[in-house]
Short mmCIF file of C-alpha atoms in Angstrom, two decimals:
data_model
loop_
_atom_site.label_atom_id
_atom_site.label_comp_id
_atom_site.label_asym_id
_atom_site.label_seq_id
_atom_site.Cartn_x
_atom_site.Cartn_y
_atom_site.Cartn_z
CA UNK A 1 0.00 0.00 0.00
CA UNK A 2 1.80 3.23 -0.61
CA UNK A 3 0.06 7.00 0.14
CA UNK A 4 -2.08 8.55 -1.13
CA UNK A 5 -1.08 11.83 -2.51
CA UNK A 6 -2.80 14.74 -3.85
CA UNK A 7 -1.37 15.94 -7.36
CA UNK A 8 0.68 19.00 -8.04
CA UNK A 9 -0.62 22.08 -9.27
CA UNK A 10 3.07 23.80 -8.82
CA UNK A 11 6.43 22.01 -8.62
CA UNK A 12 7.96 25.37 -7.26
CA UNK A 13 6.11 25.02 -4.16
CA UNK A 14 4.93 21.61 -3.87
CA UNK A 15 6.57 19.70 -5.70
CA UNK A 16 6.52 15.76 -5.13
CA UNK A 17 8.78 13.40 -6.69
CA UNK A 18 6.35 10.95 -7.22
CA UNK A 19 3.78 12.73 -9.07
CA UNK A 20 3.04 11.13 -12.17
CA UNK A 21 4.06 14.22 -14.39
CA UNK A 22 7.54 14.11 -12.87
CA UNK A 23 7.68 10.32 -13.25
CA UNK A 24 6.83 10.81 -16.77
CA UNK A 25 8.90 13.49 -17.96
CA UNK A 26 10.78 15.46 -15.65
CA UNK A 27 12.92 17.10 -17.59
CA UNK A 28 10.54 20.30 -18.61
CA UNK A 29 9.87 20.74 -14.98
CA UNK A 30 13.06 21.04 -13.92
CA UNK A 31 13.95 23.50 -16.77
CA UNK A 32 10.67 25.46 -15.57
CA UNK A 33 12.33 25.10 -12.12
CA UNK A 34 15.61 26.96 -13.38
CA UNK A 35 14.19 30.08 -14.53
CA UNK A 36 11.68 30.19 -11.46
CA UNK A 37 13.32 29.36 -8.21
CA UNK A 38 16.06 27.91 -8.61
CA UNK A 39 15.62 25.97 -5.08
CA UNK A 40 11.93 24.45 -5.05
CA UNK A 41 9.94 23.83 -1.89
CA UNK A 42 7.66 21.36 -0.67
CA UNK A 43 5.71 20.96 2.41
CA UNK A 44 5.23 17.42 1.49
CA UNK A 45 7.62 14.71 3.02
CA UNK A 46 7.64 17.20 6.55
CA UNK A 47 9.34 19.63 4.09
CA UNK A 48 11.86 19.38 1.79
CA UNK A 49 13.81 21.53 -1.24
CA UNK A 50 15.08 20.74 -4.76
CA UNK A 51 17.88 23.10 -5.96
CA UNK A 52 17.51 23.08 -9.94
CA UNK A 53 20.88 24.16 -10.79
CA UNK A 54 24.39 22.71 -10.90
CA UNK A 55 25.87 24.51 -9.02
CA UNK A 56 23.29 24.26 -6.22
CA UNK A 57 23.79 20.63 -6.42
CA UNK A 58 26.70 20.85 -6.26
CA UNK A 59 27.24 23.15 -3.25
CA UNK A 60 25.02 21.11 -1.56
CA UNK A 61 26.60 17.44 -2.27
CA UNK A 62 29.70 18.87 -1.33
CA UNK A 63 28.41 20.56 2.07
CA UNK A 64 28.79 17.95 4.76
CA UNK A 65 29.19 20.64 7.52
CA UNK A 66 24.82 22.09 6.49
CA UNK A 67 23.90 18.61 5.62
CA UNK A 68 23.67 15.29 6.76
CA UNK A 69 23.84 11.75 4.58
CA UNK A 70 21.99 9.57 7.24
CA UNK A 71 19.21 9.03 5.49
CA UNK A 72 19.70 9.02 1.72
CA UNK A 73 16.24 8.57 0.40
CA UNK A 74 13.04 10.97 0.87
CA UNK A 75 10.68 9.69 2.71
CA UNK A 76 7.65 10.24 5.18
CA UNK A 77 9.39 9.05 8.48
CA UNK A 78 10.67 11.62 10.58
CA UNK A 79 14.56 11.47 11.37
CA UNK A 80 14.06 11.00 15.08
CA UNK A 81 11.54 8.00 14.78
CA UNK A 82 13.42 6.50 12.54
CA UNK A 83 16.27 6.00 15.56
CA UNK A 84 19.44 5.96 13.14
CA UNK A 85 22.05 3.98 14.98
CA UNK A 86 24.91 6.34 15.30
CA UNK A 87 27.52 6.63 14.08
CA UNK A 88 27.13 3.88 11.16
CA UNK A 89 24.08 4.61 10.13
CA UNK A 90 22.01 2.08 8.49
CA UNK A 91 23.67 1.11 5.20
CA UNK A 92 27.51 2.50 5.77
CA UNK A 93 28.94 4.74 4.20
CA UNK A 94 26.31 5.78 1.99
CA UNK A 95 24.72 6.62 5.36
CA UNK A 96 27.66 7.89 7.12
CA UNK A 97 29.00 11.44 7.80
CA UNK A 98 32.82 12.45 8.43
CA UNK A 99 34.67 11.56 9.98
CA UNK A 100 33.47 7.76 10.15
CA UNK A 101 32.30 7.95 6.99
CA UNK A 102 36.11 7.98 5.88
CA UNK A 103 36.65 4.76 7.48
CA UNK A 104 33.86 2.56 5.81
CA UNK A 105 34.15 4.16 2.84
CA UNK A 106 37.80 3.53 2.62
CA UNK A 107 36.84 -0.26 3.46
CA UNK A 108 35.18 -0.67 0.63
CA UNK A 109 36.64 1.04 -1.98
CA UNK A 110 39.60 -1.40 -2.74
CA UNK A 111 36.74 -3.71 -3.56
CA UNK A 112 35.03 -1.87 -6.21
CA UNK A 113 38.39 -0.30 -7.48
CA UNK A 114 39.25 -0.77 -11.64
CA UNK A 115 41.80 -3.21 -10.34
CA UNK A 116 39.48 -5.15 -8.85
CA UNK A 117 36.37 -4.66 -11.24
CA UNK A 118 37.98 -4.50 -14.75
CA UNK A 119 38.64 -8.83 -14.63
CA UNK A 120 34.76 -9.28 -14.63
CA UNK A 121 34.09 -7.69 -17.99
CA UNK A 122 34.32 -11.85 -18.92
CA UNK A 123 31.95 -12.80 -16.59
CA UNK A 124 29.64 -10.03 -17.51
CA UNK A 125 30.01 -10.39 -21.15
CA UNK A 126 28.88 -13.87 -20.57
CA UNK A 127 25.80 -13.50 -18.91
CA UNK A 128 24.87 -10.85 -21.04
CA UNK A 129 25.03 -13.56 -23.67
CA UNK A 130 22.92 -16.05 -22.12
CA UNK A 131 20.48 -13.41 -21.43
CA UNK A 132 20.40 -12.73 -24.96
CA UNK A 133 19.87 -16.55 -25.85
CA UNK A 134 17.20 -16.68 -23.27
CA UNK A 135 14.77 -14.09 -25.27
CA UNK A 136 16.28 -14.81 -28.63
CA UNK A 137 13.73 -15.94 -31.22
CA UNK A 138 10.96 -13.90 -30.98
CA UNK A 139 10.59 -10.34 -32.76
CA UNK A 140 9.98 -8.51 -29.85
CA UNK A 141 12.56 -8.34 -26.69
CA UNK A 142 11.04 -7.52 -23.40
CA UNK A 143 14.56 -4.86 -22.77
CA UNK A 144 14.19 -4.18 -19.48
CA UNK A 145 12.63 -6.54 -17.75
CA UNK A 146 14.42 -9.70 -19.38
CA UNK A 147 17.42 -8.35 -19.78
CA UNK A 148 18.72 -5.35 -18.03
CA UNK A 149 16.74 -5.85 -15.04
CA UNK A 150 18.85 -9.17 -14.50
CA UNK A 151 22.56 -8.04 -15.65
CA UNK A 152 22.92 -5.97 -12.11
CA UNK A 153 21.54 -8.73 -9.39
CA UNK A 154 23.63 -11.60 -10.43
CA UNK A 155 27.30 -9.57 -10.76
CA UNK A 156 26.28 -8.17 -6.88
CA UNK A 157 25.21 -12.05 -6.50
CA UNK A 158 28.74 -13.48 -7.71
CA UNK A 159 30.89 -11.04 -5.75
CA UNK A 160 29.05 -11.32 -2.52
CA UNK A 161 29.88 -15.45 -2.80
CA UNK A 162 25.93 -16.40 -2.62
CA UNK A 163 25.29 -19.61 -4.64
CA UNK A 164 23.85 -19.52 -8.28
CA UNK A 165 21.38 -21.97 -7.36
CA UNK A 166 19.88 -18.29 -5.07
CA UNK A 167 19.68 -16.44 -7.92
CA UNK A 168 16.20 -16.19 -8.50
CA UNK A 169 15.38 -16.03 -4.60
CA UNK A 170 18.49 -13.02 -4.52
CA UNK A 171 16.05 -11.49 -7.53
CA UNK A 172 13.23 -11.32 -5.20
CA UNK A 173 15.17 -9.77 -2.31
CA UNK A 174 16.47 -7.39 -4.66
CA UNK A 175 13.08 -6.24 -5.55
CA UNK A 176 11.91 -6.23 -1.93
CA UNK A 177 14.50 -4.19 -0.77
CA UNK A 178 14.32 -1.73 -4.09
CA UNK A 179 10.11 -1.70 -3.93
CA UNK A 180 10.05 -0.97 -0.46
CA UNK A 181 10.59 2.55 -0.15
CA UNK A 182 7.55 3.73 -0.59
CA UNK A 183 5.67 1.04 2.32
CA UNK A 184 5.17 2.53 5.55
CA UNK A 185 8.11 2.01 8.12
CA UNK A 186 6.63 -1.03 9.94
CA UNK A 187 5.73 -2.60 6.86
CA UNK A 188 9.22 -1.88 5.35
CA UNK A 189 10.69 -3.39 8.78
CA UNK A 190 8.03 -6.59 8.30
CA UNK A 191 9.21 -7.53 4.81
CA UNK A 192 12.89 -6.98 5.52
CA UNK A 193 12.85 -10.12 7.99
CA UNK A 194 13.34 -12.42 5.43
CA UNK A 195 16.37 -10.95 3.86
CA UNK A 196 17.52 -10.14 7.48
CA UNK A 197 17.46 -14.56 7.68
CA UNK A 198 19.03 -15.04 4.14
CA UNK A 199 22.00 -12.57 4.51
CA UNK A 200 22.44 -14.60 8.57
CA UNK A 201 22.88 -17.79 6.58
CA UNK A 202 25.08 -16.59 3.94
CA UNK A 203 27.06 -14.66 6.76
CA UNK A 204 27.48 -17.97 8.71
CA UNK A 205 28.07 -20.26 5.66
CA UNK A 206 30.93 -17.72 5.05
CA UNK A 207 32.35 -17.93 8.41
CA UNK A 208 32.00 -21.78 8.08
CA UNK A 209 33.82 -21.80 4.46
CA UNK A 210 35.62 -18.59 3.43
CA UNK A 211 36.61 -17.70 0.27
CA UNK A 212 37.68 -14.67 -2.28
CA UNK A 213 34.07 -12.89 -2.17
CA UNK A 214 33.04 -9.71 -0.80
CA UNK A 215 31.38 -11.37 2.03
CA UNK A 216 34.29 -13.01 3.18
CA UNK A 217 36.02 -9.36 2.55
CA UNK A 218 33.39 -8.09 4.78
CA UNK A 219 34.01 -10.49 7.69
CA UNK A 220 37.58 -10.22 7.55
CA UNK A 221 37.86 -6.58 7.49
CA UNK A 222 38.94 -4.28 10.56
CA UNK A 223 38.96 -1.02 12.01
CA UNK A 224 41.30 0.03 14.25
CA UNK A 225 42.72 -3.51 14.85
CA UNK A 226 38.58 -4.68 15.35
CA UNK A 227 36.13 -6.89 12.80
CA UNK A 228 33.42 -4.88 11.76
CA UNK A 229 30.15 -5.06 14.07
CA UNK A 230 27.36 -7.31 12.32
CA UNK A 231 25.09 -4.35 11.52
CA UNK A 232 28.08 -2.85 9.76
CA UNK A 233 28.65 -6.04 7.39
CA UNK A 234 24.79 -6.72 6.93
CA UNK A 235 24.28 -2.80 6.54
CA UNK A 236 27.04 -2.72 3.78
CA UNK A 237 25.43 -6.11 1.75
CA UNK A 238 22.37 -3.94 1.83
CA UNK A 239 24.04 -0.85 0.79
CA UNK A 240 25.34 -3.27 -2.00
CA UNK A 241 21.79 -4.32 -3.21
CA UNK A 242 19.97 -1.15 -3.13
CA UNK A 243 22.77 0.92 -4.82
CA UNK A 244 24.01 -1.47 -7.17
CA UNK A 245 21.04 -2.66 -8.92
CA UNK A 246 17.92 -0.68 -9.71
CA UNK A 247 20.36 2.23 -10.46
CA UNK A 248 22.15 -0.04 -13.38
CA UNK A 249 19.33 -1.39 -14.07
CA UNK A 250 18.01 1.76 -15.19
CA UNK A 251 21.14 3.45 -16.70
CA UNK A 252 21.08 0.51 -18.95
CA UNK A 253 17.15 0.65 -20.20
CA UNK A 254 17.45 4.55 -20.66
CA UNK A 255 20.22 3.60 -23.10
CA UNK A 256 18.56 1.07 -24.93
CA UNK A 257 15.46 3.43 -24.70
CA UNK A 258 17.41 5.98 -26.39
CA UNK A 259 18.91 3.87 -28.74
CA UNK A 260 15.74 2.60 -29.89
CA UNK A 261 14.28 5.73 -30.91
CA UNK A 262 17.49 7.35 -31.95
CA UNK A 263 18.73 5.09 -35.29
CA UNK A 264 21.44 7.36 -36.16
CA UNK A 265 22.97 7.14 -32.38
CA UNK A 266 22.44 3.29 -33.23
CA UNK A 267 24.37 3.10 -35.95
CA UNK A 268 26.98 5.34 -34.96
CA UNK A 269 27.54 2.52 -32.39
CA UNK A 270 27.36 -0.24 -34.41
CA UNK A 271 29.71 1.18 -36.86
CA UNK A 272 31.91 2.77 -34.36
CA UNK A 273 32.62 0.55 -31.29
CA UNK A 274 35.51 3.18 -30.15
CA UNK A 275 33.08 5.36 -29.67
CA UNK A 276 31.60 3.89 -26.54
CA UNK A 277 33.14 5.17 -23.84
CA UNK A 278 32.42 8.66 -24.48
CA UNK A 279 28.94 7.47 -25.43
CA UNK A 280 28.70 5.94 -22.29
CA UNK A 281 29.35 9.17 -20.20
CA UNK A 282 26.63 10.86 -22.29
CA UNK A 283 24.51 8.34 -21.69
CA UNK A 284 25.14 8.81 -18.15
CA UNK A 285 24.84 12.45 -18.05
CA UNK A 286 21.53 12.68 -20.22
CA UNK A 287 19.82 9.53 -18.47
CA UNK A 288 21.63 9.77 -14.79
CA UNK A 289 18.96 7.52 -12.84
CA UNK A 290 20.08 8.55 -9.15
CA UNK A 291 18.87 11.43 -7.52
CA UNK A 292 19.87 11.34 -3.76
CA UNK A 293 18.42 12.75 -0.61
CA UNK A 294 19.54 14.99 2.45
CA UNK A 295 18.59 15.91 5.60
CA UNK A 296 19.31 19.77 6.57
CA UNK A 297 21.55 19.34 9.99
CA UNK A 298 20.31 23.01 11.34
CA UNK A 299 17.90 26.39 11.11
CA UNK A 300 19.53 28.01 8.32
CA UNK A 301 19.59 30.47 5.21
CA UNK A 302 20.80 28.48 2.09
CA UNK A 303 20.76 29.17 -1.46
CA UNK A 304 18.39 32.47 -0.86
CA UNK A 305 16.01 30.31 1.12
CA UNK A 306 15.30 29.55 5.07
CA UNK A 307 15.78 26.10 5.55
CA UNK A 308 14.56 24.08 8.85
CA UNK A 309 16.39 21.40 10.95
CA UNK A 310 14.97 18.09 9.22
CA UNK A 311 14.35 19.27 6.38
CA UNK A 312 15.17 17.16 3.21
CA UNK A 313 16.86 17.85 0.50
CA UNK A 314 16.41 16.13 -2.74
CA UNK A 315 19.45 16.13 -4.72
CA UNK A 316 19.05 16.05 -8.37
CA UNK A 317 22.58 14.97 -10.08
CA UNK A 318 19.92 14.02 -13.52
CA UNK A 319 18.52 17.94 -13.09
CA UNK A 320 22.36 19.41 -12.52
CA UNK A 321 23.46 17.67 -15.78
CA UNK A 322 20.85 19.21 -17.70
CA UNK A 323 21.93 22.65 -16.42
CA UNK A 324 22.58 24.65 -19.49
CA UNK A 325 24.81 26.97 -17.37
CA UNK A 326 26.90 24.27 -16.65
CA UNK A 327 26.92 22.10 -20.56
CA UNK A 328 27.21 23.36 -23.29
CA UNK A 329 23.47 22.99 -25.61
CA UNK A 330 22.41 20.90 -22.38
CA UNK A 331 18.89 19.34 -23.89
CA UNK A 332 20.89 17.66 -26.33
CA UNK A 333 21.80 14.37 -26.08
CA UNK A 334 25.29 14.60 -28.60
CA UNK A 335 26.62 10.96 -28.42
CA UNK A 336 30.31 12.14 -29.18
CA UNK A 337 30.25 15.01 -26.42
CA UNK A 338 33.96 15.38 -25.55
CA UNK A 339 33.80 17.69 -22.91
CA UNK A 340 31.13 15.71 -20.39
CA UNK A 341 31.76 16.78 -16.46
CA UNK A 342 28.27 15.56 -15.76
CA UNK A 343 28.01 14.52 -12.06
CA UNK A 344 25.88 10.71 -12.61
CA UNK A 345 27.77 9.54 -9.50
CA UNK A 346 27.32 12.12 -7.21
CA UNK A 347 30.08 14.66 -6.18
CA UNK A 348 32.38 14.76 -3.38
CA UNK A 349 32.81 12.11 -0.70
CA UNK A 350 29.96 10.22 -1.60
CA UNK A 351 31.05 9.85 -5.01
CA UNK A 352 29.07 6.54 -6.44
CA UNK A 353 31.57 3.76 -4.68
CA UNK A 354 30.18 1.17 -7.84
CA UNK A 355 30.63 3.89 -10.39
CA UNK A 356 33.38 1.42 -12.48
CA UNK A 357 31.62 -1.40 -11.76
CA UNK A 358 28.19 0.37 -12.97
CA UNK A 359 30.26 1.60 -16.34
CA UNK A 360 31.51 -1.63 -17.03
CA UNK A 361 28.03 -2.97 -16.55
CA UNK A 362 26.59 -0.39 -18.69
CA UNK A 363 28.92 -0.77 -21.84
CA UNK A 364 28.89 -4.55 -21.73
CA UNK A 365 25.31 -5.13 -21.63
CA UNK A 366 25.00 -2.01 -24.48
CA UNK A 367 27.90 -3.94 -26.42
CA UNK A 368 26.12 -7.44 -26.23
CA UNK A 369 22.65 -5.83 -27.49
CA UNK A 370 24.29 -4.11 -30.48
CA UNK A 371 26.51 -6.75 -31.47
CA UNK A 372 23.18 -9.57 -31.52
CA UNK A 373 20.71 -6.61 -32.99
CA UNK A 374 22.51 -3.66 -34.56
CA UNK A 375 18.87 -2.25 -35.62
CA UNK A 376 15.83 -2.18 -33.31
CA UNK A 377 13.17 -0.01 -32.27
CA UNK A 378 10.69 0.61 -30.17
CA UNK A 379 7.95 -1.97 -30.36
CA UNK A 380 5.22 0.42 -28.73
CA UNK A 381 5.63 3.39 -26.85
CA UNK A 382 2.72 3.13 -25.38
CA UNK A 383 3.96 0.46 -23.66
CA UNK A 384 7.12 1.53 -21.83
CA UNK A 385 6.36 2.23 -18.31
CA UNK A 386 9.10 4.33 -15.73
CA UNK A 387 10.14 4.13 -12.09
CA UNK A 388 8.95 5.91 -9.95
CA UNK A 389 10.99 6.94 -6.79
CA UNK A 390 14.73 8.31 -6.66
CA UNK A 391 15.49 6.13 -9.38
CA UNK A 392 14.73 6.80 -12.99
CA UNK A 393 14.52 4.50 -15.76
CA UNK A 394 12.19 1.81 -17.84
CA UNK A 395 10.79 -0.89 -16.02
CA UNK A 396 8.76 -1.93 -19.38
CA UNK A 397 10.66 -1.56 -22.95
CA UNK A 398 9.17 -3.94 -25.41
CA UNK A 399 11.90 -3.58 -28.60
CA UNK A 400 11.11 -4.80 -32.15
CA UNK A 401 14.10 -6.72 -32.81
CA UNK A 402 13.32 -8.69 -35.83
CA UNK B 1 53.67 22.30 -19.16
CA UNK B 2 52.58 19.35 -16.30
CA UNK B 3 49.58 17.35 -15.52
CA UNK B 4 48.88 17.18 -11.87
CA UNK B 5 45.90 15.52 -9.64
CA UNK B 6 44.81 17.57 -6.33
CA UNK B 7 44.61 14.57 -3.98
CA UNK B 8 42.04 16.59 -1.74
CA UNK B 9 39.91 16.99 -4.63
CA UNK B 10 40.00 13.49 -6.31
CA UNK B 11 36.85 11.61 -5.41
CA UNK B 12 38.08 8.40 -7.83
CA UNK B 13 35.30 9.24 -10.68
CA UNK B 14 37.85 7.59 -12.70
CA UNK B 15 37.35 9.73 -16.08
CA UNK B 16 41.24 10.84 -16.29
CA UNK B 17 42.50 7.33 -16.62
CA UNK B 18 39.57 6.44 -18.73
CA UNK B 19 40.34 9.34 -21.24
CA UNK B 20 44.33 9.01 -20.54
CA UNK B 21 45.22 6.09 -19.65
CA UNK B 22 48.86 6.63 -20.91
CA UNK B 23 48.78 9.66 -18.43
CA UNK B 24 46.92 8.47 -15.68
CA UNK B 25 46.62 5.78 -13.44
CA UNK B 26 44.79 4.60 -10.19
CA UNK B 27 45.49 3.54 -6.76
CA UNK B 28 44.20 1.06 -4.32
CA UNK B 29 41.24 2.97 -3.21
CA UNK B 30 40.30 3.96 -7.58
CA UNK B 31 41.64 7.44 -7.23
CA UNK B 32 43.17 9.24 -9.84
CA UNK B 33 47.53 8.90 -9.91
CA UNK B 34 49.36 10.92 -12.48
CA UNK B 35 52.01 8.74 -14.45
CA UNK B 36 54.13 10.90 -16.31
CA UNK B 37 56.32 13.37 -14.75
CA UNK B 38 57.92 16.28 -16.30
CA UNK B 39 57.20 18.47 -19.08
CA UNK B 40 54.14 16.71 -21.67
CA UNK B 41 54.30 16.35 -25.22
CA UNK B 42 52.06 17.91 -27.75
CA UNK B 43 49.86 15.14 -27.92
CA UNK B 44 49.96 14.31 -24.01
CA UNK B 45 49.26 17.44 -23.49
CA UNK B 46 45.70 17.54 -25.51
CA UNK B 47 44.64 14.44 -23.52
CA UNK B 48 45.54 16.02 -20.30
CA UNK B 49 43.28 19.27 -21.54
CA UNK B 50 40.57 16.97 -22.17
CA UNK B 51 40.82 14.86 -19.32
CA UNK B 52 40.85 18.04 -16.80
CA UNK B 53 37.88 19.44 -18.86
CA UNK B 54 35.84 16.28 -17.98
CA UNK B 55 36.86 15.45 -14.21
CA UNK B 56 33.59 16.65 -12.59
CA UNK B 57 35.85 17.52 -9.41
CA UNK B 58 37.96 19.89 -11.10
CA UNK B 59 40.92 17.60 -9.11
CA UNK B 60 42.81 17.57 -12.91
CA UNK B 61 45.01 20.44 -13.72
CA UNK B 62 47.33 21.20 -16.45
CA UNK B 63 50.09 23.93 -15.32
CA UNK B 64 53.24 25.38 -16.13
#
């Protein structure tokens, strides 16, 4: 059951993140947003703003002194009943603020470094593969759903050591945890139980049998000469599925959603391989699926506006990287853009920890697609369905492959 | 001229070594590490230009 919500009449005062204009096509409200505000307000949520701008974003992501990363997405919970375990916070470090969120963060990173992600382009080339075989036949591929909706889950599957034989039960905890966002608190605490069981098992199986895995890395890993407390380890895995899958997930149907009504773009690719790296990062800039959230640490004035203790802050990275102060002719989508600083992963110290991984995700899975169907299109429009939530991207893209 | 990496500004977005990777390299944690020292050639330095003008923490600079 999620809320019922009243819709907007203006996003500059009450806006809502989840109204179905927004969820359909943000972009020309955020544009509206630029020349009007630039910081929108909300009383929804117990209050929150949305700065429009880059460089509002930016201050913002970079401000750790004004803002606090405890809770990362908007919700209608109150910070104080939502008794944040300090100084962790519930999935470290995305949830952390200096200085322990130095530490975990610097725990993790090693793991998700290019050194340590660039050896699974195989692996992930090969599953894209058999993903491909799976739907092959037909004229019509089911995009997201069948395929890009199950690249994500079973790379984050294979490095956290569960077995393959869990892959369609990790699939369902993957959409528990992602879907959940929007239930009430107790409701969101009820269906996390089971997940809470799985992740004790794998933990112990782990302990019982260790091996090169990120669960294992988990266990083993120390601060200040210590293992890591259990809601550390099990707050990280979490941190692991929520980031790492619905967000790649969707950078990889807006692609193929682009591509599929773009055919020059398409062939560009096709023709020019080279050319997808910098694709890639215009991809990323034009489709960035993650906005994150804030909570305002004090009574302030910020940006031109008063802001209250506990009040959110919804940071849009996807609006900053349409800022045509920042890029240059900004509402287009130019698939050879050389000079791209567009901020998908977030700026400052909670720059996107999966951000190589996600890349190499992205251009495989791309790669894979062009290199079985060099031409496709969209098999319906009308049919192609979006997220909803602090994560953008298709959940429905029926392509005409044949 | 010299390509240099502001260590307090790298966040490891990892675009330099992407662009660069002749120029640039990373560490342990995925930050950015410069790999040539000294004065750049022509060439190096039009991929250090490009790679500052797309590090979204500014962290890349090309000096004298």
């Amino acid at each position: 059951m999620t809320i019922e919500k009243t819709p907007v009449t203006d996003f500059a005062t009450d806006f809502d993140h989840t109204d179905p204009a927004w969820v359909a096509d943000p972009y020309p409200i955020w544009e509206d947003l630029r020349a009007r505000c630039p910081v929108a307000h909300t009383e929804r949520y117990g209050g929150a703003w949305f700065p429009a701008t880059h460089a509002g974003v930016t201050q913002i992501a970079k401000d750790t002194e004004n803002f606090t990363s405890r809770t990362v997405i908007m919700n209608d919970g109150r910070p104080d009943e939502l008794a944040l375990p300090s100084p962790i916070g519930v999935a470290p470090p995305i949830t952390s603020d200096p200085p322990f969120h130095q530490i975990a963060r610097k725990l993790i990173l090693p793991a998700f470094s290019p050194g340590a992600i660039n050896p699974l382009e195989p692996q992930v080339r090969a599953l894209c593969g058999t993903l491909l075989d799976r739907v092959a036949g037909g004229d019509v591929v089911e995009a997201s759903w069948d395929y890009a909706r199950l690249i994500p889950p079973s790379v984050i599957r294979q490095m956290l050591g569960f077995p393959e034989a869990d892959t369609n039960v990790f699939i369902d905890i993957v959409h528990t945890v992602t879907e959940s966002v929007d239930l009430p608190m107790d409701e969101r605490i009820a269906a996390f139980a089971p997940i809470e069981e799985y992740f004790v098992r794998q933990i112990e199986d782990h302990q019982a049998n260790p091996r090169d895995d990120l669960t294992t890395f988990l266990l083993n890993a120390e601060i200040d000469g210590e293992k890591l407390a259990v809601e550390h380890v099990f707050g990280t895995m979490i941190l692991i599925l929520v980031a790492g899958i619905d967000t790649t997930w969707s950078a990889i149907g807006s692609s193929l959603w682009h591509l599929a009504r773009n055919p020059s773009d398409l062939e560009r690719l096709a023709s020019e391989p080279d050319l997808m790296p910098v694709a890639i990062e215009e991809f990323l800039r034009f489709y960035a699926p993650v906005t994150m959230a804030r909570l305002v640490k004090h009574d302030m004035e910020y940006l031109g506006v008063t802001m209250r203790e506990y009040d959110w802050i919804l940071l849009g990275f996807p609006a900053a990287n349409r800022d045509p102060a920042a890029f240059v002719d900004a509402d287009r989508f130019i698939i050879d853009r050389a000079e791209n600083r567009h901020v998908a992963f977030g700026l400052g110290i909670h720059r996107c920890a999966g951000s190589n991984l996600a890349r190499l995700e992205l251009r495989v899975a791309l790669e894979e697609f062009i290199a079985r169907y060099p031409r496709f299109t969209l098999a319906d429009p009308d049919q192609v369905t979006w997220s909803q939530g602090q994560i953008r991207g298709p959940r429905r893209l029926p392509i005409r492959v044949g | 001229m010299r390509v240099v990496i502001d260590a307090d500004l790298c966040q490891g977005q990892g675009r330099c070594f992407s662009i660069a990777p002749s120029l640039f390299g990373f560490d342990e944690l995925g930050n950015g590490v410069v790999l040539v020292t000294g004065e750049l050639t022509e060439g190096e330095l039009e991929l250090a230009r490009l790679a500052e003008a797309n590090c979204p923490e500014h962290a890349v600079g090309v000096i004298e």
